[in-house]
Tab-separated table of C-alpha atoms in Angstrom:
chain	number	residue	atom	x	y	z
Y	241	MET	CA	-179.917	-186.136	-58.630
Y	242	ARG	CA	-177.828	-188.996	-60.068
Y	243	ILE	CA	-177.013	-186.879	-63.130
Y	244	ARG	CA	-175.829	-183.998	-60.932
Y	245	LEU	CA	-173.615	-186.328	-58.868
Y	246	ALA	CA	-172.145	-187.824	-62.040
Y	247	LEU	CA	-171.370	-184.367	-63.381
Y	248	LEU	CA	-169.773	-183.351	-60.090
Y	249	THR	CA	-167.606	-186.484	-60.074
Y	250	ALA	CA	-166.555	-185.848	-63.650
Y	251	CYS	CA	-165.635	-182.243	-62.875
Y	252	LEU	CA	-163.519	-183.307	-59.893
Y	253	SER	CA	-161.769	-185.914	-62.037
Y	254	VAL	CA	-160.930	-183.265	-64.632
Y	255	ALA	CA	-159.718	-180.883	-61.925
Y	256	ALA	CA	-157.484	-183.611	-60.514
Y	257	ALA	CA	-155.957	-184.214	-63.918
Y	258	LEU	CA	-155.187	-180.569	-64.593
Y	259	PRO	CA	-152.557	-178.421	-62.858
Y	260	ALA	CA	-154.072	-175.934	-60.434
Y	261	GLN	CA	-152.653	-173.053	-62.478
Y	262	ALA	CA	-155.161	-173.928	-65.197
Y	263	ALA	CA	-158.189	-173.519	-62.929
Y	264	ALA	CA	-160.327	-170.544	-63.883
Y	265	THR	CA	-161.296	-169.576	-60.348
Y	266	ASP	CA	-160.171	-170.104	-56.782
Y	267	THR	CA	-161.256	-173.459	-55.348
Y	268	HIS	CA	-162.662	-173.991	-51.863
Y	269	LEU	CA	-163.324	-177.591	-50.830
Y	270	GLU	CA	-164.762	-179.011	-47.627
Y	271	GLY	CA	-165.555	-182.613	-46.864
Y	272	ARG	CA	-164.933	-185.646	-44.692
Y	273	LEU	CA	-162.100	-188.121	-44.644
Y	274	PRO	CA	-162.823	-191.838	-44.163
Y	275	SER	CA	-161.864	-191.402	-40.478
Y	276	GLY	CA	-164.683	-188.891	-40.040
Y	277	ALA	CA	-162.336	-185.920	-39.758
Y	278	ALA	CA	-163.379	-182.805	-41.636
Y	279	TYR	CA	-160.995	-181.223	-44.109
Y	280	VAL	CA	-160.802	-177.832	-45.785
Y	281	MET	CA	-158.776	-176.795	-48.837
Y	282	ASP	CA	-158.307	-173.400	-50.449
Y	283	VAL	CA	-156.461	-173.428	-53.760
Y	284	PRO	CA	-156.056	-170.164	-55.684
Y	285	ALA	CA	-156.577	-170.061	-59.436
Y	286	SER	CA	-152.895	-169.179	-59.889
Y	287	TRP	CA	-151.446	-171.737	-57.478
Y	288	ASN	CA	-147.736	-171.099	-57.029
Y	289	GLY	CA	-146.929	-174.781	-56.511
Y	290	THR	CA	-146.499	-174.650	-52.715
Y	291	VAL	CA	-149.004	-176.334	-50.398
Y	292	LEU	CA	-149.113	-175.553	-46.677
Y	293	LEU	CA	-150.526	-178.298	-44.424
Y	294	TYR	CA	-151.741	-176.616	-41.232
Y	295	SER	CA	-152.150	-178.494	-37.928
Y	296	HIS	CA	-154.469	-176.781	-35.475
Y	297	GLY	CA	-154.140	-176.557	-31.705
Y	298	TYR	CA	-155.708	-178.569	-28.898
Y	299	SER	CA	-159.495	-178.898	-28.885
Y	300	PRO	CA	-160.929	-180.292	-25.626
Y	301	ALA	CA	-163.310	-183.222	-25.711
Y	302	GLY	CA	-166.821	-181.987	-26.407
Y	303	ALA	CA	-165.714	-178.723	-28.002
Y	304	PRO	CA	-166.493	-177.819	-31.626
Y	305	ASN	CA	-164.012	-179.464	-33.980
Y	306	PRO	CA	-163.941	-177.663	-37.344
Y	307	ALA	CA	-161.273	-178.181	-39.969
Y	308	GLN	CA	-158.676	-175.404	-40.085
Y	309	ASN	CA	-156.077	-174.588	-42.712
Y	310	THR	CA	-154.422	-171.416	-41.338
Y	311	PRO	CA	-153.760	-169.756	-37.970
Y	312	GLY	CA	-156.095	-166.879	-38.856
Y	313	ALA	CA	-157.982	-164.981	-41.516
Y	314	ALA	CA	-155.322	-162.321	-42.128
Y	315	ALA	CA	-152.591	-164.846	-42.858
Y	316	ARG	CA	-155.003	-166.890	-44.970
Y	317	ASP	CA	-155.980	-163.955	-47.150
Y	318	GLU	CA	-152.382	-162.873	-47.701
Y	319	LEU	CA	-151.168	-166.362	-48.551
Y	320	LEU	CA	-154.023	-167.041	-50.954
Y	321	ALA	CA	-153.337	-163.742	-52.682
Y	322	GLU	CA	-149.737	-164.867	-53.143
Y	323	GLY	CA	-150.805	-168.179	-54.671
Y	324	TYR	CA	-150.299	-170.672	-51.832
Y	325	ALA	CA	-152.596	-173.676	-51.468
Y	326	LEU	CA	-153.844	-174.031	-47.880
Y	327	ILE	CA	-155.101	-177.324	-46.470
Y	328	GLY	CA	-155.831	-178.905	-43.095
Y	329	SER	CA	-158.095	-181.270	-41.195
Y	330	SER	CA	-160.024	-181.220	-37.935
Y	331	TYR	CA	-158.558	-184.563	-36.707
Y	332	ALA	CA	-161.116	-187.315	-36.175
Y	333	THR	CA	-161.335	-186.738	-32.417
Y	334	ASN	CA	-160.652	-183.979	-29.915
Y	335	GLY	CA	-158.209	-184.100	-27.033
Y	336	TRP	CA	-154.759	-185.752	-27.077
Y	337	ALA	CA	-155.483	-186.916	-30.604
Y	338	VAL	CA	-151.997	-187.461	-32.021
Y	339	THR	CA	-152.855	-190.990	-33.198
Y	340	GLU	CA	-155.670	-189.490	-35.282
Y	341	ALA	CA	-154.090	-186.142	-36.111
Y	342	VAL	CA	-151.011	-187.472	-37.905
Y	343	PRO	CA	-152.840	-189.910	-40.237
Y	344	ASP	CA	-155.670	-187.434	-40.838
Y	345	GLN	CA	-153.211	-184.746	-41.880
Y	346	LEU	CA	-151.423	-187.163	-44.205
Y	347	ALA	CA	-154.766	-188.270	-45.657
Y	348	THR	CA	-155.644	-184.621	-46.302
Y	349	LEU	CA	-152.368	-184.172	-48.148
Y	350	ASP	CA	-153.062	-187.334	-50.161
Y	351	LEU	CA	-156.495	-186.047	-51.129
Y	352	PHE	CA	-155.055	-182.700	-52.164
Y	353	THR	CA	-152.473	-184.402	-54.387
Y	354	GLU	CA	-155.157	-186.606	-55.928
Y	355	ARG	CA	-157.321	-183.632	-56.811
Y	356	PHE	CA	-154.797	-180.953	-57.696
Y	357	GLY	CA	-151.591	-182.762	-58.595
Y	358	ALA	CA	-148.217	-183.001	-56.878
Y	359	ALA	CA	-146.934	-179.838	-55.250
Y	360	ARG	CA	-143.568	-178.355	-56.116
Y	361	ARG	CA	-143.031	-177.750	-52.389
Y	362	THR	CA	-144.898	-179.112	-49.352
Y	363	LEU	CA	-144.561	-177.442	-45.967
Y	364	ALA	CA	-146.031	-178.507	-42.630
Y	365	TRP	CA	-146.910	-175.807	-40.124
Y	366	GLY	CA	-148.985	-175.627	-36.966
Y	367	THR	CA	-149.647	-173.826	-33.705
Y	368	SER	CA	-149.653	-175.008	-30.068
Y	369	TYR	CA	-150.609	-178.709	-29.959
Y	370	GLY	CA	-150.556	-178.419	-33.746
Y	371	GLY	CA	-146.893	-177.403	-33.502
Y	372	PHE	CA	-146.308	-180.747	-31.824
Y	373	VAL	CA	-148.280	-182.529	-34.566
Y	374	THR	CA	-146.203	-180.639	-37.148
Y	375	THR	CA	-142.974	-181.854	-35.588
Y	376	MET	CA	-144.285	-185.414	-35.417
Y	377	LEU	CA	-145.027	-185.183	-39.140
Y	378	ALA	CA	-141.569	-183.751	-39.842
Y	379	GLU	CA	-139.769	-186.448	-37.825
Y	380	ARG	CA	-141.798	-189.531	-38.729
Y	381	HIS	CA	-142.918	-188.716	-42.276
Y	382	ALA	CA	-140.025	-186.628	-43.560
Y	383	GLY	CA	-140.392	-187.876	-47.110
Y	384	ARG	CA	-143.705	-186.081	-47.448
Y	385	PHE	CA	-142.383	-182.602	-46.624
Y	386	ASP	CA	-139.705	-180.152	-47.667
Y	387	GLY	CA	-139.695	-178.189	-44.415
Y	388	SER	CA	-141.738	-177.337	-41.329
Y	389	LEU	CA	-142.698	-174.435	-39.085
Y	390	SER	CA	-143.760	-175.107	-35.484
Y	391	MET	CA	-145.308	-172.095	-33.735
Y	392	CYS	CA	-145.603	-172.010	-29.922
Y	393	GLY	CA	-145.464	-175.791	-30.172
Y	394	LEU	CA	-145.688	-178.399	-27.470
Y	395	VAL	CA	-142.292	-179.597	-28.634
Y	396	GLN	CA	-141.217	-180.974	-25.276
Y	397	GLY	CA	-143.380	-183.972	-26.216
Y	398	GLY	CA	-146.048	-185.858	-24.337
Y	399	VAL	CA	-144.195	-187.409	-21.409
Y	400	ALA	CA	-142.349	-184.199	-20.553
Y	401	ASN	CA	-145.550	-182.189	-20.878
Y	402	TRP	CA	-147.529	-184.298	-18.429
Y	403	ASN	CA	-144.600	-184.526	-16.021
Y	404	SER	CA	-144.211	-180.756	-15.942
Y	405	THR	CA	-147.974	-180.347	-15.530
Y	406	LEU	CA	-147.861	-182.638	-12.505
Y	407	ASP	CA	-145.140	-180.677	-10.686
Y	408	PRO	CA	-147.085	-177.476	-9.866
Y	409	VAL	CA	-150.244	-179.269	-8.724
Y	410	PHE	CA	-148.156	-181.591	-6.548
Y	411	ALA	CA	-146.601	-178.541	-4.897
Y	412	LEU	CA	-149.962	-176.834	-4.420
Y	413	ARG	CA	-151.585	-179.892	-2.853
Y	414	THR	CA	-148.600	-180.569	-0.599
Y	415	LEU	CA	-148.288	-176.991	0.656
Y	416	LEU	CA	-151.916	-175.790	0.620
Y	417	ALA	CA	-153.987	-178.945	1.125
Y	418	PRO	CA	-151.732	-181.664	2.569
Y	419	ASP	CA	-154.548	-183.713	4.100
Y	420	SER	CA	-157.145	-183.161	1.397
Y	421	GLY	CA	-156.674	-186.392	-0.494
Y	422	ILE	CA	-157.108	-184.528	-3.779
Y	423	ARG	CA	-156.189	-186.898	-6.587
Y	424	LEU	CA	-153.616	-185.593	-9.087
Y	425	ALA	CA	-153.539	-188.458	-11.611
Y	426	GLY	CA	-155.069	-191.828	-12.379
Y	427	PHE	CA	-158.614	-190.513	-12.641
Y	428	ALA	CA	-161.583	-192.842	-13.076
Y	429	GLY	CA	-163.254	-190.365	-15.427
Y	430	GLN	CA	-163.957	-186.730	-16.229
Y	431	THR	CA	-166.255	-186.268	-13.240
Y	432	GLU	CA	-163.512	-187.199	-10.793
Y	433	ALA	CA	-160.902	-185.118	-12.624
Y	434	VAL	CA	-163.048	-181.989	-12.784
Y	435	ALA	CA	-164.001	-182.326	-9.111
Y	436	ALA	CA	-160.330	-182.622	-8.137
Y	437	GLY	CA	-159.472	-179.538	-10.160
Y	438	LYS	CA	-162.246	-177.545	-8.507
Y	439	ALA	CA	-161.206	-178.686	-5.046
Y	440	LEU	CA	-157.612	-177.589	-5.542
Y	441	THR	CA	-158.729	-174.317	-7.166
Y	442	THR	CA	-160.732	-173.539	-4.014
Y	443	LYS	CA	-157.607	-174.013	-1.909
Y	444	VAL	CA	-155.557	-171.824	-4.261
Y	445	ASP	CA	-158.167	-169.046	-4.232
Y	446	ALA	CA	-158.115	-169.001	-0.443
Y	447	ALA	CA	-154.308	-169.015	-0.378
Y	448	GLN	CA	-154.119	-166.029	-2.720
Y	449	ARG	CA	-155.631	-163.890	0.037
Y	450	THR	CA	-152.578	-164.249	2.305
Y	451	PRO	CA	-148.861	-163.426	1.816
Y	452	GLN	CA	-147.940	-166.988	2.756
Y	453	GLY	CA	-150.358	-168.454	0.218
Y	454	ARG	CA	-149.157	-166.131	-2.522
Y	455	ALA	CA	-145.554	-167.178	-1.930
Y	456	ARG	CA	-146.507	-170.843	-2.259
Y	457	ILE	CA	-148.466	-170.218	-5.442
Y	458	ALA	CA	-145.395	-168.470	-6.852
Y	459	LEU	CA	-143.337	-171.546	-5.986
Y	460	ALA	CA	-145.754	-173.773	-7.888
Y	461	ALA	CA	-145.718	-171.370	-10.833
Y	462	ALA	CA	-141.928	-171.455	-10.915
Y	463	LEU	CA	-141.911	-175.251	-11.122
Y	464	HIS	CA	-144.020	-175.018	-14.272
Y	465	GLY	CA	-142.153	-172.022	-15.729
Y	466	ILE	CA	-145.166	-169.692	-15.693
Y	467	PRO	CA	-143.903	-166.177	-16.472
Y	468	GLY	CA	-144.868	-163.122	-14.460
Y	469	TYR	CA	-146.384	-161.414	-17.500
Y	470	ASN	CA	-148.426	-163.881	-19.505
Y	471	ASP	CA	-151.443	-161.993	-20.875
Y	472	ALA	CA	-151.664	-158.665	-22.685
Y	473	SER	CA	-154.545	-157.598	-20.421
Y	474	GLN	CA	-152.250	-157.776	-17.373
Y	475	THR	CA	-150.155	-155.015	-15.876
Y	476	GLU	CA	-146.589	-155.526	-17.020
Y	477	PRO	CA	-144.466	-155.766	-13.860
Y	478	GLY	CA	-141.042	-154.264	-13.371
Y	479	PRO	CA	-138.027	-156.525	-12.853
Y	480	THR	CA	-138.505	-156.602	-9.064
Y	481	ASP	CA	-142.262	-156.053	-8.846
Y	482	TRP	CA	-142.813	-159.433	-7.222
Y	483	GLU	CA	-146.407	-158.732	-6.188
Y	484	THR	CA	-147.593	-157.972	-9.716
Y	485	GLN	CA	-145.643	-160.887	-11.128
Y	486	GLN	CA	-147.285	-163.229	-8.634
Y	487	ALA	CA	-150.766	-161.860	-9.270
Y	488	ASN	CA	-150.279	-162.517	-12.983
Y	489	GLN	CA	-149.019	-166.028	-12.277
Y	490	TYR	CA	-152.001	-166.743	-10.042
Y	491	THR	CA	-154.356	-166.132	-12.958
Y	492	ALA	CA	-152.390	-168.601	-15.088
Y	493	VAL	CA	-152.226	-171.163	-12.277
Y	494	ARG	CA	-156.032	-171.065	-12.013
Y	495	GLY	CA	-156.245	-171.685	-15.751
Y	496	LEU	CA	-153.884	-174.633	-15.424
Y	497	LEU	CA	-156.059	-176.162	-12.703
Y	498	GLN	CA	-159.334	-175.596	-14.491
Y	499	MET	CA	-158.398	-177.460	-17.677
Y	500	PRO	CA	-154.941	-178.885	-18.533
Y	501	ALA	CA	-153.835	-180.318	-15.177
Y	502	PHE	CA	-157.029	-182.263	-14.526
Y	503	SER	CA	-159.641	-182.448	-17.286
Y	504	TRP	CA	-157.174	-182.599	-20.185
Y	505	ARG	CA	-154.929	-184.965	-18.249
Y	506	GLN	CA	-157.778	-187.405	-17.711
Y	507	GLU	CA	-158.561	-187.421	-21.427
Y	508	ALA	CA	-154.923	-188.209	-22.210
Y	509	GLU	CA	-154.872	-190.914	-19.533
Y	510	SER	CA	-157.925	-192.532	-21.107
Y	511	ARG	CA	-155.971	-192.893	-24.355
Y	512	ALA	CA	-152.771	-194.051	-22.672
Y	513	GLY	CA	-154.551	-196.595	-20.493
Y	514	GLY	CA	-153.346	-195.062	-17.240
Y	515	ASN	CA	-151.142	-192.364	-15.776
Y	516	PRO	CA	-148.133	-191.583	-18.028
Y	517	SER	CA	-146.368	-189.197	-15.632
Y	518	TRP	CA	-144.506	-189.339	-12.347
Y	519	ASN	CA	-142.474	-187.347	-9.866
Y	520	THR	CA	-140.676	-190.174	-8.108
Y	521	GLY	CA	-137.062	-189.193	-7.567
Y	522	VAL	CA	-137.589	-185.520	-8.474
Y	523	ASP	CA	-135.504	-183.000	-6.499
Y	524	TYR	CA	-137.695	-179.920	-6.264
Y	525	THR	CA	-135.045	-177.944	-4.406
Y	526	ALA	CA	-132.674	-178.335	-7.346
Y	527	MET	CA	-135.446	-177.686	-9.859
Y	528	LEU	CA	-136.373	-174.391	-8.207
Y	529	ALA	CA	-132.720	-173.331	-7.955
Y	530	ARG	CA	-132.425	-173.669	-11.746
Y	531	SER	CA	-135.597	-171.701	-12.423
Y	532	PRO	CA	-135.355	-168.121	-13.734
Y	533	LEU	CA	-138.183	-167.385	-11.265
Y	534	TYR	CA	-136.174	-168.422	-8.211
Y	535	LYS	CA	-135.448	-164.842	-7.131
Y	536	GLU	CA	-139.146	-163.953	-7.124
Y	537	VAL	CA	-140.032	-167.000	-5.018
Y	538	LYS	CA	-137.222	-166.319	-2.569
Y	539	GLU	CA	-138.279	-162.691	-2.079
Y	540	LEU	CA	-141.980	-163.498	-1.661
Y	541	TYR	CA	-141.151	-166.134	0.952
Y	542	LYS	CA	-139.014	-163.612	2.776
Y	543	GLU	CA	-141.752	-160.982	2.728
Y	544	ALA	CA	-144.289	-163.533	3.976
Y	545	GLY	CA	-142.059	-164.626	6.844
Y	546	LEU	CA	-142.027	-168.191	5.558
Y	547	SER	CA	-139.117	-170.609	5.391
Y	548	LEU	CA	-138.557	-171.674	1.799
Y	549	ARG	CA	-136.249	-174.414	3.020
Y	550	THR	CA	-139.015	-175.853	5.198
Y	551	ASP	CA	-141.506	-175.935	2.343
Y	552	LEU	CA	-139.011	-177.512	-0.012
Y	553	SER	CA	-138.294	-180.149	2.626
Y	554	ALA	CA	-142.036	-180.810	2.816
Y	555	LEU	CA	-142.080	-181.369	-0.935
Y	556	GLY	CA	-139.137	-183.724	-0.580
Y	557	ARG	CA	-140.889	-185.815	2.084
Y	558	ALA	CA	-144.352	-185.922	0.520
Y	559	PRO	CA	-145.543	-189.215	-0.990
Y	560	ARG	CA	-144.869	-189.193	-4.723
Y	561	VAL	CA	-146.968	-190.015	-7.762
Y	562	SER	CA	-145.878	-193.088	-9.714
Y	563	ALA	CA	-146.536	-193.710	-13.399
Y	564	ASP	CA	-148.257	-196.715	-14.932
Y	565	PRO	CA	-145.537	-198.331	-17.106
Y	566	PRO	CA	-147.918	-199.336	-19.954
Y	567	ALA	CA	-149.174	-195.737	-20.126
Y	568	VAL	CA	-145.614	-194.429	-20.282
Y	569	ARG	CA	-144.877	-196.847	-23.115
Y	570	TRP	CA	-147.972	-195.704	-25.022
Y	571	MET	CA	-147.034	-192.049	-24.596
Y	572	ARG	CA	-143.423	-192.757	-25.542
Y	573	ASN	CA	-144.441	-194.644	-28.686
Y	574	THR	CA	-147.010	-192.093	-29.854
Y	575	SER	CA	-146.084	-188.724	-28.401
Y	576	VAL	CA	-142.355	-188.394	-27.678
Y	577	LEU	CA	-140.070	-186.612	-30.114
Y	578	SER	CA	-136.684	-187.804	-31.324
Y	579	GLY	CA	-135.087	-184.598	-32.598
Y	580	ARG	CA	-134.265	-186.363	-35.879
Y	581	LEU	CA	-135.008	-184.027	-38.778
Y	582	ALA	CA	-134.369	-184.667	-42.459
Y	583	ASP	CA	-135.510	-181.228	-43.636
Y	584	PRO	CA	-135.302	-177.694	-42.207
Y	585	GLN	CA	-137.551	-176.783	-39.302
Y	586	LEU	CA	-138.065	-173.349	-37.734
Y	587	ASN	CA	-139.678	-172.991	-34.306
Y	588	ILE	CA	-141.031	-169.696	-32.985
Y	589	HIS	CA	-142.374	-168.981	-29.500
Y	590	THR	CA	-143.574	-166.042	-27.427
Y	591	THR	CA	-141.507	-165.319	-24.328
Y	592	GLY	CA	-144.548	-164.839	-22.050
Y	593	ASP	CA	-146.359	-168.119	-22.706
Y	594	ALA	CA	-147.987	-169.678	-19.632
Y	595	LEU	CA	-149.757	-172.583	-21.344
Y	596	ILE	CA	-146.673	-173.979	-23.118
Y	597	PRO	CA	-143.806	-172.172	-21.387
Y	598	VAL	CA	-141.007	-171.036	-23.671
Y	599	GLN	CA	-138.627	-173.490	-21.967
Y	600	ALA	CA	-140.242	-176.164	-24.156
Y	601	GLN	CA	-137.966	-174.880	-26.903
Y	602	SER	CA	-134.917	-175.813	-24.835
Y	603	ALA	CA	-136.253	-179.355	-24.592
Y	604	TYR	CA	-136.464	-179.703	-28.361
Y	605	ARG	CA	-133.111	-178.014	-28.938
Y	606	ARG	CA	-131.635	-180.635	-26.591
Y	607	ALA	CA	-133.218	-183.447	-28.627
Y	608	ALA	CA	-132.281	-182.024	-32.026
Y	609	THR	CA	-128.677	-181.421	-30.956
Y	610	ALA	CA	-128.284	-184.953	-29.611
Y	611	ALA	CA	-129.849	-186.370	-32.783
Y	612	GLY	CA	-127.432	-184.465	-35.024
Y	613	SER	CA	-130.137	-182.217	-36.503
Y	614	ALA	CA	-128.777	-178.880	-35.289
Y	615	PRO	CA	-127.851	-177.590	-38.789
Y	616	LEU	CA	-131.429	-178.121	-39.955
Y	617	PHE	CA	-133.032	-176.541	-36.900
Y	618	ARG	CA	-133.500	-172.944	-35.778
Y	619	GLN	CA	-135.561	-171.120	-33.144
Y	620	ALA	CA	-136.755	-167.525	-32.913
Y	621	TYR	CA	-138.582	-165.635	-30.180
Y	622	VAL	CA	-141.233	-162.940	-30.060
Y	623	ASP	CA	-141.167	-160.694	-26.984
Y	624	ALA	CA	-144.843	-160.823	-26.087
Y	625	PRO	CA	-147.143	-162.133	-23.355
Y	626	GLY	CA	-149.594	-164.936	-24.040
Y	627	HIS	CA	-149.854	-168.191	-25.930
Y	628	CYS	CA	-149.442	-168.016	-29.711
Y	629	THR	CA	-149.984	-164.237	-29.692
Y	630	PHE	CA	-148.025	-163.647	-32.884
Y	631	THR	CA	-149.174	-160.899	-35.202
Y	632	PRO	CA	-149.997	-161.975	-38.756
Y	633	GLY	CA	-146.805	-160.259	-39.867
Y	634	GLU	CA	-144.695	-162.205	-37.376
Y	635	THR	CA	-146.291	-165.453	-38.521
Y	636	LEU	CA	-145.679	-164.682	-42.187
Y	637	ALA	CA	-142.118	-163.603	-41.405
Y	638	ALA	CA	-141.421	-167.027	-39.930
Y	639	LEU	CA	-142.825	-168.725	-43.016
Y	640	ARG	CA	-140.721	-166.509	-45.293
Y	641	THR	CA	-137.651	-167.351	-43.222
Y	642	LEU	CA	-138.238	-171.071	-43.661
Y	643	GLU	CA	-138.682	-170.578	-47.400
Y	644	HIS	CA	-135.484	-168.523	-47.554
Y	645	ARG	CA	-133.631	-171.456	-46.001
Y	646	LEU	CA	-135.117	-173.815	-48.579
Y	647	ASP	CA	-134.315	-171.468	-51.465
Y	648	THR	CA	-130.753	-170.602	-50.483
Y	649	GLY	CA	-129.577	-173.412	-48.217
Y	650	ARG	CA	-128.739	-170.833	-45.537
Y	651	TRP	CA	-130.568	-169.809	-42.389
Y	652	ASP	CA	-131.211	-166.115	-41.718
Y	653	THR	CA	-133.032	-166.117	-38.398
Y	654	SER	CA	-131.639	-162.992	-36.797
Y	655	PRO	CA	-134.263	-160.835	-35.072
Y	656	ALA	CA	-133.421	-158.011	-37.491
Y	657	ALA	CA	-134.112	-160.182	-40.535
Y	658	LEU	CA	-137.327	-161.548	-39.054
Y	659	ASN	CA	-138.519	-158.089	-38.058
Y	660	THR	CA	-137.817	-156.756	-41.540
Y	661	ARG	CA	-139.899	-159.539	-43.056
Y	662	ALA	CA	-142.671	-158.987	-40.492
Y	663	ALA	CA	-142.784	-155.245	-41.199
Y	664	THR	CA	-142.979	-155.922	-44.915
Y	665	ALA	CA	-145.856	-158.353	-44.420
Y	666	GLU	CA	-147.724	-156.094	-41.976
Y	667	PRO	CA	-146.501	-152.483	-42.061
Y	668	THR	CA	-149.035	-151.289	-39.467
Y	669	ALA	CA	-147.754	-153.539	-36.642
Y	670	GLU	CA	-144.503	-153.236	-34.713
Y	671	PRO	CA	-142.537	-156.501	-35.079
Y	672	ARG	CA	-141.243	-158.000	-31.826
Y	673	TYR	CA	-138.608	-160.625	-32.574
Y	674	VAL	CA	-135.758	-160.355	-30.053
Y	675	PRO	CA	-132.513	-162.127	-29.158
Y	676	TYR	CA	-133.503	-164.666	-26.513
Y	677	ARG	CA	-132.420	-167.994	-25.079
Y	678	PRO	CA	-134.867	-169.740	-22.748
Y	679	ALA	CA	-133.812	-171.508	-19.589
Y	680	ALA	CA	-133.461	-175.278	-19.589
Y	681	TYR	CA	-136.666	-177.284	-19.517
Y	682	PRO	CA	-137.126	-178.659	-15.974
Y	683	ARG	CA	-137.719	-182.311	-16.884
Y	684	PRO	CA	-136.994	-183.082	-20.548
Y	685	TYR	CA	-137.828	-186.454	-22.070
Y	686	ASP	CA	-136.978	-187.404	-25.646
Y	687	LEU	CA	-135.950	-190.392	-27.717
Y	688	ALA	CA	-132.445	-189.050	-28.314
Y	689	HIS	CA	-131.438	-189.540	-24.684
Y	690	PRO	CA	-131.512	-193.164	-23.458
Y	691	GLY	CA	-131.366	-191.968	-19.876
Y	692	ASP	CA	-134.835	-190.477	-20.270
Y	693	THR	CA	-136.437	-193.902	-20.637
Y	694	ARG	CA	-136.814	-194.677	-16.928
Y	695	PRO	CA	-139.545	-193.072	-14.800
């Protein structure tokens, strides 16, 4: 056994000393980092010199936590065939794991360099929560990367995310269960958080059976930016088909209550040491007026015979949720973005995303513009329902677009250019990039705006 281990160590030492192009076969490595995080690496025999560090999405506490190095098998197979090295870790813990995710990803990159040599080009990419991790890597460890691709990323950052998750549940409790005492933040543990989520879900399910309840659910959905077509299994509503839009939003609101707004929040609070979000001083009347969903809410209230003004006044009078200042500081220090980029970054997002609404892109555009990073930053949009529902071709097109910027010094992010690249990568699928500009994010919070510092 000792002889076999010695031989294995010697082989790895030789592999580390040789360029990957000299390897006779493709290399697949799995293992553990000192933190306990798993890692996975796929390096083709004819490595082209580019390594892609992939950051995966959110994994709830208690869920399986495997290492991932691509968004999916189709993209993986294509990229390996083209000679890219693909690496990624699991992160040492699940949940709001940014304090583990960033160092674990950097440690994975270090291990890759140790074993295979320095890359000619290093790109960070990731999806969903991993898009947020990718942007954290790009902002705070720019010297390690040449560029980055954030896909359907939580790029509004931690404070803004938890604030915007609070708004819809505050509206639902105020309008559907005003005397229930359902806790919305500051949970003692998972048991309390899950029970609160179930209690509010029961109220929402009952409300969905009446026109008045459906109007109020639509109001809550509008405060979170939940689109009226957010899953490919849904009926796509027409522009004024308010009933179908609301039915689709109701499904997404239930999903929000069952996991992110309560269970996931409590896990984040446990890391932050308290509640990092608030709605003190928030004007919900003004927030709704700015929402692209305002017309739907107004019409559903009218059809239900309800006064929207009365309900908005009730929201204005209701006791607010205050943040715990130490928790805000923790979230600000670990999970808030600055918009400061040293290398090109491309963000892509689906227009019908209910989990991380597309308005998150407006929040990061605001930060990047204020930080002076606008020339390095571009966004592109796929006209599709759902969260991260890009085709493999659309994903590869985004990566090619980032590489084109690195190769030429010029951005070419027009929908036509992206669709051409997507069709080339996946001829059997219709590419769906479109001209699009999302509405403003309801409550942005970033390090580039000093006025965002006060709760």
